Tab-separated table of C-alpha atoms and ligand atoms in Angstrom:
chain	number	residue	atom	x	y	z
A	1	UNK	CA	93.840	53.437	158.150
A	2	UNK	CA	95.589	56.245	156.456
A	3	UNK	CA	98.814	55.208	157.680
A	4	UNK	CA	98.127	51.991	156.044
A	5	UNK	CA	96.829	53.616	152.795
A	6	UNK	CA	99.727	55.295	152.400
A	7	UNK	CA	102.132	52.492	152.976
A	8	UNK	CA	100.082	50.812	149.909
A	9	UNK	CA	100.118	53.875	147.163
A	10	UNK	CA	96.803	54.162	148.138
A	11	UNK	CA	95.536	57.837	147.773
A	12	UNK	CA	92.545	57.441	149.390
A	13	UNK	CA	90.523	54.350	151.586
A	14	UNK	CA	87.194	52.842	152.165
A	15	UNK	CA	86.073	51.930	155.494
A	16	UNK	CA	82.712	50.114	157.898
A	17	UNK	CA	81.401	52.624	159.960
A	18	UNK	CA	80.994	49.968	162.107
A	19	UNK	CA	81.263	46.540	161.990
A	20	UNK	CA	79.377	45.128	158.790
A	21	UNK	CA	77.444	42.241	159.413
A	22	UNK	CA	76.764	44.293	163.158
A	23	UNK	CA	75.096	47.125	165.023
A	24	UNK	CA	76.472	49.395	167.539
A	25	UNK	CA	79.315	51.983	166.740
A	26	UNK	CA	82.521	53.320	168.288
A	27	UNK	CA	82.552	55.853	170.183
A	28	UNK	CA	84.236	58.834	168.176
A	29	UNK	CA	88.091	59.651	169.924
A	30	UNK	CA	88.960	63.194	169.054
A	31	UNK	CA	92.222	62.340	169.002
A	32	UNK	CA	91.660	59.525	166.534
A	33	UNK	CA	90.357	62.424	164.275
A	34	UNK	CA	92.942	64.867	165.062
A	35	UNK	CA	95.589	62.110	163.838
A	36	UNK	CA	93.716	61.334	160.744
A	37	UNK	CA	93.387	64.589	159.875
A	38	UNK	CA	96.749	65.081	160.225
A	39	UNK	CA	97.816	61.624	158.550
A	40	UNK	CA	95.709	62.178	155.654
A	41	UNK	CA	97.399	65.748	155.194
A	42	UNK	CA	100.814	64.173	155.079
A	43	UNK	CA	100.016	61.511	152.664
A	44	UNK	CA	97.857	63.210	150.570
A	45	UNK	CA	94.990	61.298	151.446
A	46	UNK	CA	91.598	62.702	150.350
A	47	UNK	CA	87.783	61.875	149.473
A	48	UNK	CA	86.996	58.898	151.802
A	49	UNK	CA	84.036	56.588	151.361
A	50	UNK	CA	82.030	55.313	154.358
A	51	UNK	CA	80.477	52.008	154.007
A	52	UNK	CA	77.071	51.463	155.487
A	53	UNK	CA	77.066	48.074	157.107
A	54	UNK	CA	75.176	45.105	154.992
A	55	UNK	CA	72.726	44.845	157.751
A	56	UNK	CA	71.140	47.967	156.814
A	57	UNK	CA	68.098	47.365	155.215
A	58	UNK	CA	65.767	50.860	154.785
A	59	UNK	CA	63.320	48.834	152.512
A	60	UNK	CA	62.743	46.143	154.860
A	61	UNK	CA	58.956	45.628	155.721
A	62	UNK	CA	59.453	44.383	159.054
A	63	UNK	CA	59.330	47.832	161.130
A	64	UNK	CA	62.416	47.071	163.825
A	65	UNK	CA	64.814	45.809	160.607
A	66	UNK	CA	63.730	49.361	158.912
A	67	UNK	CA	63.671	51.408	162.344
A	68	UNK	CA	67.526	50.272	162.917
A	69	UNK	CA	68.719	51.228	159.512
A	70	UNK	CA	66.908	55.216	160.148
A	71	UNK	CA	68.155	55.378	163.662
A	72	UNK	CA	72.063	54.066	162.914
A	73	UNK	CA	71.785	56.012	159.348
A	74	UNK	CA	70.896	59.066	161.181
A	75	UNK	CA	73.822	58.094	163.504
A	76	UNK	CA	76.162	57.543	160.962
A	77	UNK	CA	75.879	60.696	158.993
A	78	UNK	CA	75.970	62.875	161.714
A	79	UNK	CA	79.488	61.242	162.765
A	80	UNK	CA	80.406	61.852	159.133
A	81	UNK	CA	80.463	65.524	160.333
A	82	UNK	CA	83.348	65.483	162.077
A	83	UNK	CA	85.184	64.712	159.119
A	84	UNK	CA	82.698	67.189	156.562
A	85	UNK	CA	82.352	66.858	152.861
A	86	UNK	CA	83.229	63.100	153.024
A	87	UNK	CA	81.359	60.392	150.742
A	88	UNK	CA	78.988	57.722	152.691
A	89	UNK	CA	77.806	54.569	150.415
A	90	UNK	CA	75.134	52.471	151.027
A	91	UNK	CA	73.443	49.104	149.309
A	92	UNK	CA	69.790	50.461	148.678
A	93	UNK	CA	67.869	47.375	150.197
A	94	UNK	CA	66.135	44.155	150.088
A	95	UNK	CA	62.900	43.917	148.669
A	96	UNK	CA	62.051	40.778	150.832
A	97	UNK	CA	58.268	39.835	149.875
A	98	UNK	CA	57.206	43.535	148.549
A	99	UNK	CA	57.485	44.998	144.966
A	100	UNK	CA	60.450	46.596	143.901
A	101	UNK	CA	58.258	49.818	143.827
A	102	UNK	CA	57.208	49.078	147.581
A	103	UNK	CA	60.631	48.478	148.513
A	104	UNK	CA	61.922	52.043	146.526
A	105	UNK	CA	59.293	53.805	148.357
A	106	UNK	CA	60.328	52.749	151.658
A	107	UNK	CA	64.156	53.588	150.520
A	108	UNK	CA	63.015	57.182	149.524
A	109	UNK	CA	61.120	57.533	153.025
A	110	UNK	CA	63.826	56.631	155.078
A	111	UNK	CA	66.356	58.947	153.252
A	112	UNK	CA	64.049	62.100	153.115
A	113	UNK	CA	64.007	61.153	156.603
A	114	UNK	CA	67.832	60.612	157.508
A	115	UNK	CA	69.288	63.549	154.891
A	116	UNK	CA	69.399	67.152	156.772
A	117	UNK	CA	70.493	70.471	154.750
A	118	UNK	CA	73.121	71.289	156.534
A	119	UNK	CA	74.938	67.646	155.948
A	120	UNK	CA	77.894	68.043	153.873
A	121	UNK	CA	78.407	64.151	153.267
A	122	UNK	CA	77.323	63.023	149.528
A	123	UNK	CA	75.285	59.998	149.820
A	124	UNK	CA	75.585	57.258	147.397
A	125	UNK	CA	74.047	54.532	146.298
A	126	UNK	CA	75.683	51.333	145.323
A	127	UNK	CA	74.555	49.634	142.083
A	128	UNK	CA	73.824	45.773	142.929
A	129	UNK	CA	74.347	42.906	141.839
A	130	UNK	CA	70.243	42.002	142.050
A	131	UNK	CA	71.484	38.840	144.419
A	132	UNK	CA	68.030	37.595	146.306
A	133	UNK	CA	65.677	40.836	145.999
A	134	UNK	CA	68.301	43.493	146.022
A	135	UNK	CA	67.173	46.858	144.801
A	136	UNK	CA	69.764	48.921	142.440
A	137	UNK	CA	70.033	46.119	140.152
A	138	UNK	CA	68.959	48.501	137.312
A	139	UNK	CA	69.856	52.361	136.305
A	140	UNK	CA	66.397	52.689	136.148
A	141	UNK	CA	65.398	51.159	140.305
A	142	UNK	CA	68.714	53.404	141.441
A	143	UNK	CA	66.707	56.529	139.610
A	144	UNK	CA	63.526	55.912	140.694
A	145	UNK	CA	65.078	56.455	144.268
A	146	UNK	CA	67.081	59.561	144.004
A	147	UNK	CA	63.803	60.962	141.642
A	148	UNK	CA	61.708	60.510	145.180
A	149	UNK	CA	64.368	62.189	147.576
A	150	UNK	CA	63.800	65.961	148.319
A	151	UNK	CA	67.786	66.500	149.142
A	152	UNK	CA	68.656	64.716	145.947
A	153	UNK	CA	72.000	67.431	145.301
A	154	UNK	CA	73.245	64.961	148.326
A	155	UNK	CA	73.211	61.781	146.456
A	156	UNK	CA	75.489	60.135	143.801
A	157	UNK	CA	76.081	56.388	142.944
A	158	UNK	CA	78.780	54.630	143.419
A	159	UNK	CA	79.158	51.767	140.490
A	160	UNK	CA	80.607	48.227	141.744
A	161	UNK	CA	82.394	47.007	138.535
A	162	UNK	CA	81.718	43.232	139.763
A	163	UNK	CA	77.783	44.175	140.838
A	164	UNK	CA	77.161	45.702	137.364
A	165	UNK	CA	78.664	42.824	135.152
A	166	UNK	CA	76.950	40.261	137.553
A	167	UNK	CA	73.480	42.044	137.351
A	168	UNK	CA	73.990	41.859	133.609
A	169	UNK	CA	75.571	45.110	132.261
A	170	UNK	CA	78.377	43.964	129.519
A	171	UNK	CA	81.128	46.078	130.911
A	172	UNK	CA	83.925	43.848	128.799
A	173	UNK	CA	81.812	44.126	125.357
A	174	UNK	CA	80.654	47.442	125.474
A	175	UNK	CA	81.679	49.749	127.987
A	176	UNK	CA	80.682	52.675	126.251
A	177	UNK	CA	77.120	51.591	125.898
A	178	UNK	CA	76.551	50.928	129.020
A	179	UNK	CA	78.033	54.103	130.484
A	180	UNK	CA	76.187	55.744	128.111
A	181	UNK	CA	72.878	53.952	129.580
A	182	UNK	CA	73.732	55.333	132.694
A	183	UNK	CA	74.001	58.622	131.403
A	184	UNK	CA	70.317	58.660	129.851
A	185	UNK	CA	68.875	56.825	133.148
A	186	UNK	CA	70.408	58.775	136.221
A	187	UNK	CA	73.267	60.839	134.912
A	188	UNK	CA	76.922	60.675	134.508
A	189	UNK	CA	77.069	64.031	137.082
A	190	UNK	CA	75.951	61.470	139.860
A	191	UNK	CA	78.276	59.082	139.406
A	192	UNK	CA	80.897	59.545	142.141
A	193	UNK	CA	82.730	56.355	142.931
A	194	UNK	CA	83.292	53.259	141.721
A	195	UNK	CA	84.336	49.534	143.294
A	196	UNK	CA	86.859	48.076	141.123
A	197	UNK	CA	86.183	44.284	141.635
A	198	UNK	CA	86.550	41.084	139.112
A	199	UNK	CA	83.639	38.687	138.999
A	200	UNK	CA	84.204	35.132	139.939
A	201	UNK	CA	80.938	34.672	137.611
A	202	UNK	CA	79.763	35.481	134.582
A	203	UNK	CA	78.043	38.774	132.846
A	204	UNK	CA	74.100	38.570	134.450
A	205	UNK	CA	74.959	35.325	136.884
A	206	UNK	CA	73.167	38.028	140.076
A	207	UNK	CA	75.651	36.051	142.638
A	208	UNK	CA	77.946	39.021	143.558
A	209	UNK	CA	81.100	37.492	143.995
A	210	UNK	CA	84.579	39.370	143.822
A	211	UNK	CA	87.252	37.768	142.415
A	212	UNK	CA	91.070	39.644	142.580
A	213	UNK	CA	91.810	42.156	139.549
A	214	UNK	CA	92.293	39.495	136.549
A	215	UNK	CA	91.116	36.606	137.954
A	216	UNK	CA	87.899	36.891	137.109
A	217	UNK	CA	85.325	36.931	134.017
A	218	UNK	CA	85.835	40.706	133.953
A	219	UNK	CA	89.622	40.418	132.938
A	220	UNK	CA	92.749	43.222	133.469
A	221	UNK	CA	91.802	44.113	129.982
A	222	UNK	CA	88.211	45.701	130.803
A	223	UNK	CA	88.842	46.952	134.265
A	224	UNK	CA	91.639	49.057	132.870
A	225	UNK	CA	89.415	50.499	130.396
A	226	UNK	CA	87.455	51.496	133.138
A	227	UNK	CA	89.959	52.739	135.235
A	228	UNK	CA	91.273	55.066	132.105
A	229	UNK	CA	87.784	55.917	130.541
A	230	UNK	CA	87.591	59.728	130.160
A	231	UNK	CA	84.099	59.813	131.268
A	232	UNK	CA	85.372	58.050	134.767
A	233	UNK	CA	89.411	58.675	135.103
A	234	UNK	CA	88.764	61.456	137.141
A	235	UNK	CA	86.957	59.470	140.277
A	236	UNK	CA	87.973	57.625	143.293
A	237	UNK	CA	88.566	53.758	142.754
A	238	UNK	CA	88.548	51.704	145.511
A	239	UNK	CA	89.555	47.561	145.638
A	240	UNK	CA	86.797	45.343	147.071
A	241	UNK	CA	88.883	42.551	146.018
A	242	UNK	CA	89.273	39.341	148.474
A	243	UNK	CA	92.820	39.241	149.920
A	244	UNK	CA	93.388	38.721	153.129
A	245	UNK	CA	97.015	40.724	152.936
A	246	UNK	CA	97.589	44.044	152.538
A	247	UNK	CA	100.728	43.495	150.132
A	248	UNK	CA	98.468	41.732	147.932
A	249	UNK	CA	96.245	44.973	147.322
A	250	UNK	CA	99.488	46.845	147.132
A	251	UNK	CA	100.258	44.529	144.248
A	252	UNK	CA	97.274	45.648	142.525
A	253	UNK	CA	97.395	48.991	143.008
A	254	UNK	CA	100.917	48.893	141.318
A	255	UNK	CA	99.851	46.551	138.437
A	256	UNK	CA	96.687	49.124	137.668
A	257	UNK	CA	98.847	52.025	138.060
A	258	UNK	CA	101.663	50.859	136.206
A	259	UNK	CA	99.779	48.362	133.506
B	301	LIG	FE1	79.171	47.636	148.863
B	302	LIG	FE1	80.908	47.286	146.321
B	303	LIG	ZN1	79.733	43.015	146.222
């Protein structure tokens, strides 16, 4: 995956820990981290993000859906110490027949559970799109999490430009204002990543559909004001758009970087 990075522009890559819509995980082949290690060295590569699987769902009420996100969470971040002080993102949950507040709870529980001292991963949580009962369809669900976790220095947010216009945050009208929202509800310090998508739909449609950089109701216009906002130049952006080449996301990388 560096190698491929690399061959794109790309100076750094998001990845499943296993497959998405699955369960088990790959065995971990030293060698496979030896080379990345060294790959990522010779392209420059740094600050990866780990993608949980969608299956995961902590706040599910339905004890062997909630028991398999703790036990491959657990799994997960202790793999991510192989490669330490790495990023590992994760959709919070579905409420599925609780309260938002239920579901939170049970998010909190599972993390305080999962999250040991001595990890150096940062955890984040994505912001939604509030599709179905997702939780981290507000500022203000995503805080009420990280205010319940003990080990909360290990957790940022990673913002999904597509999940925050869909749930209704008017990225094209008013950036400002909404980072500033963010700011007063969890923190600008926490923000660590973000998902540069377009939105097949439009501002507060919940459907959480990515359309290709301009295609969509977000526009080139507004993405590259996010991409070149002061308060956010300095993170990682990483393309969740839906190509099914990898020339097509170099294309994009080179009309961001170049636009
Ligand atoms: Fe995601
Ligand atoms: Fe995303
Ligand atoms: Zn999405």
């Amino acid at each position: 995956m560096a190698r491929e990075a690399a061959s794109i522009d790309a100076s750094t890559f998001q990845f499943f820990t296993r497959n998405p819509r699955g369960g088990k995980a790959k065995a971990l082949d030293p060698d496979d981290l030896n080379e990345f290690h060294r790959l990522a060295d010779e392209f420059g590569i740094h600050g990866v993000l780990a993608h949980a699987p969608y299956t995961f769902n902590p706040a599910s009420p339905v004890e062997k859906t909630a028991e398999f996100a703790r036990t491959a969470l657990a799994e997960d971040l202790e793999r991510m110490e192989k490669t330490p002080g790495q990023m590992y993102n994760m959709h919070p949950g579905s409420a599925v027949g609780q309260s938002p507040e239920e579901a939170i709870d049970r998010i909190a529980v599972t993390l305080n559970e999962v999250l040991r001292p001595n990890h150096s991963t940062t955890f984040l949580l994505e912001t939604m799109a509030g599709k179905g009962t997702e939780i981290g369809k507000t500022f203000e669900e995503l805080a009420r999490i990280i205010d319940r976790v003990e080990l909360s220095d290990k957790i940022g947010v990673c913002m999904d430009t597509c999940h925050v216009w869909d749930a209704g945050y008017d990225i094209v009208g008013d950036l400002d204002e909404v980072l500033a929202e963010f700011d007063r509800v969890i923190g600008l310090t926490r923000l660590r990543a973000i998902h540069l998508n377009d939105s097949k739909n439009p501002c507060g449609s919940r459907k959480d559909r990515h359309a290709p950089i301009g295609e969509g109701h977000i526009g080139l216009e507004a993405l590259l004001a996010v991409t070149r906002h002061p308060a956010l130049s300095h993170l990682p952006f990483y393309l969740e758009t839906p190509h099914d080449t990898l020339a097509r996301y170099a294309n994009e990388i080179t009309l961001l970087r170049n636009a």
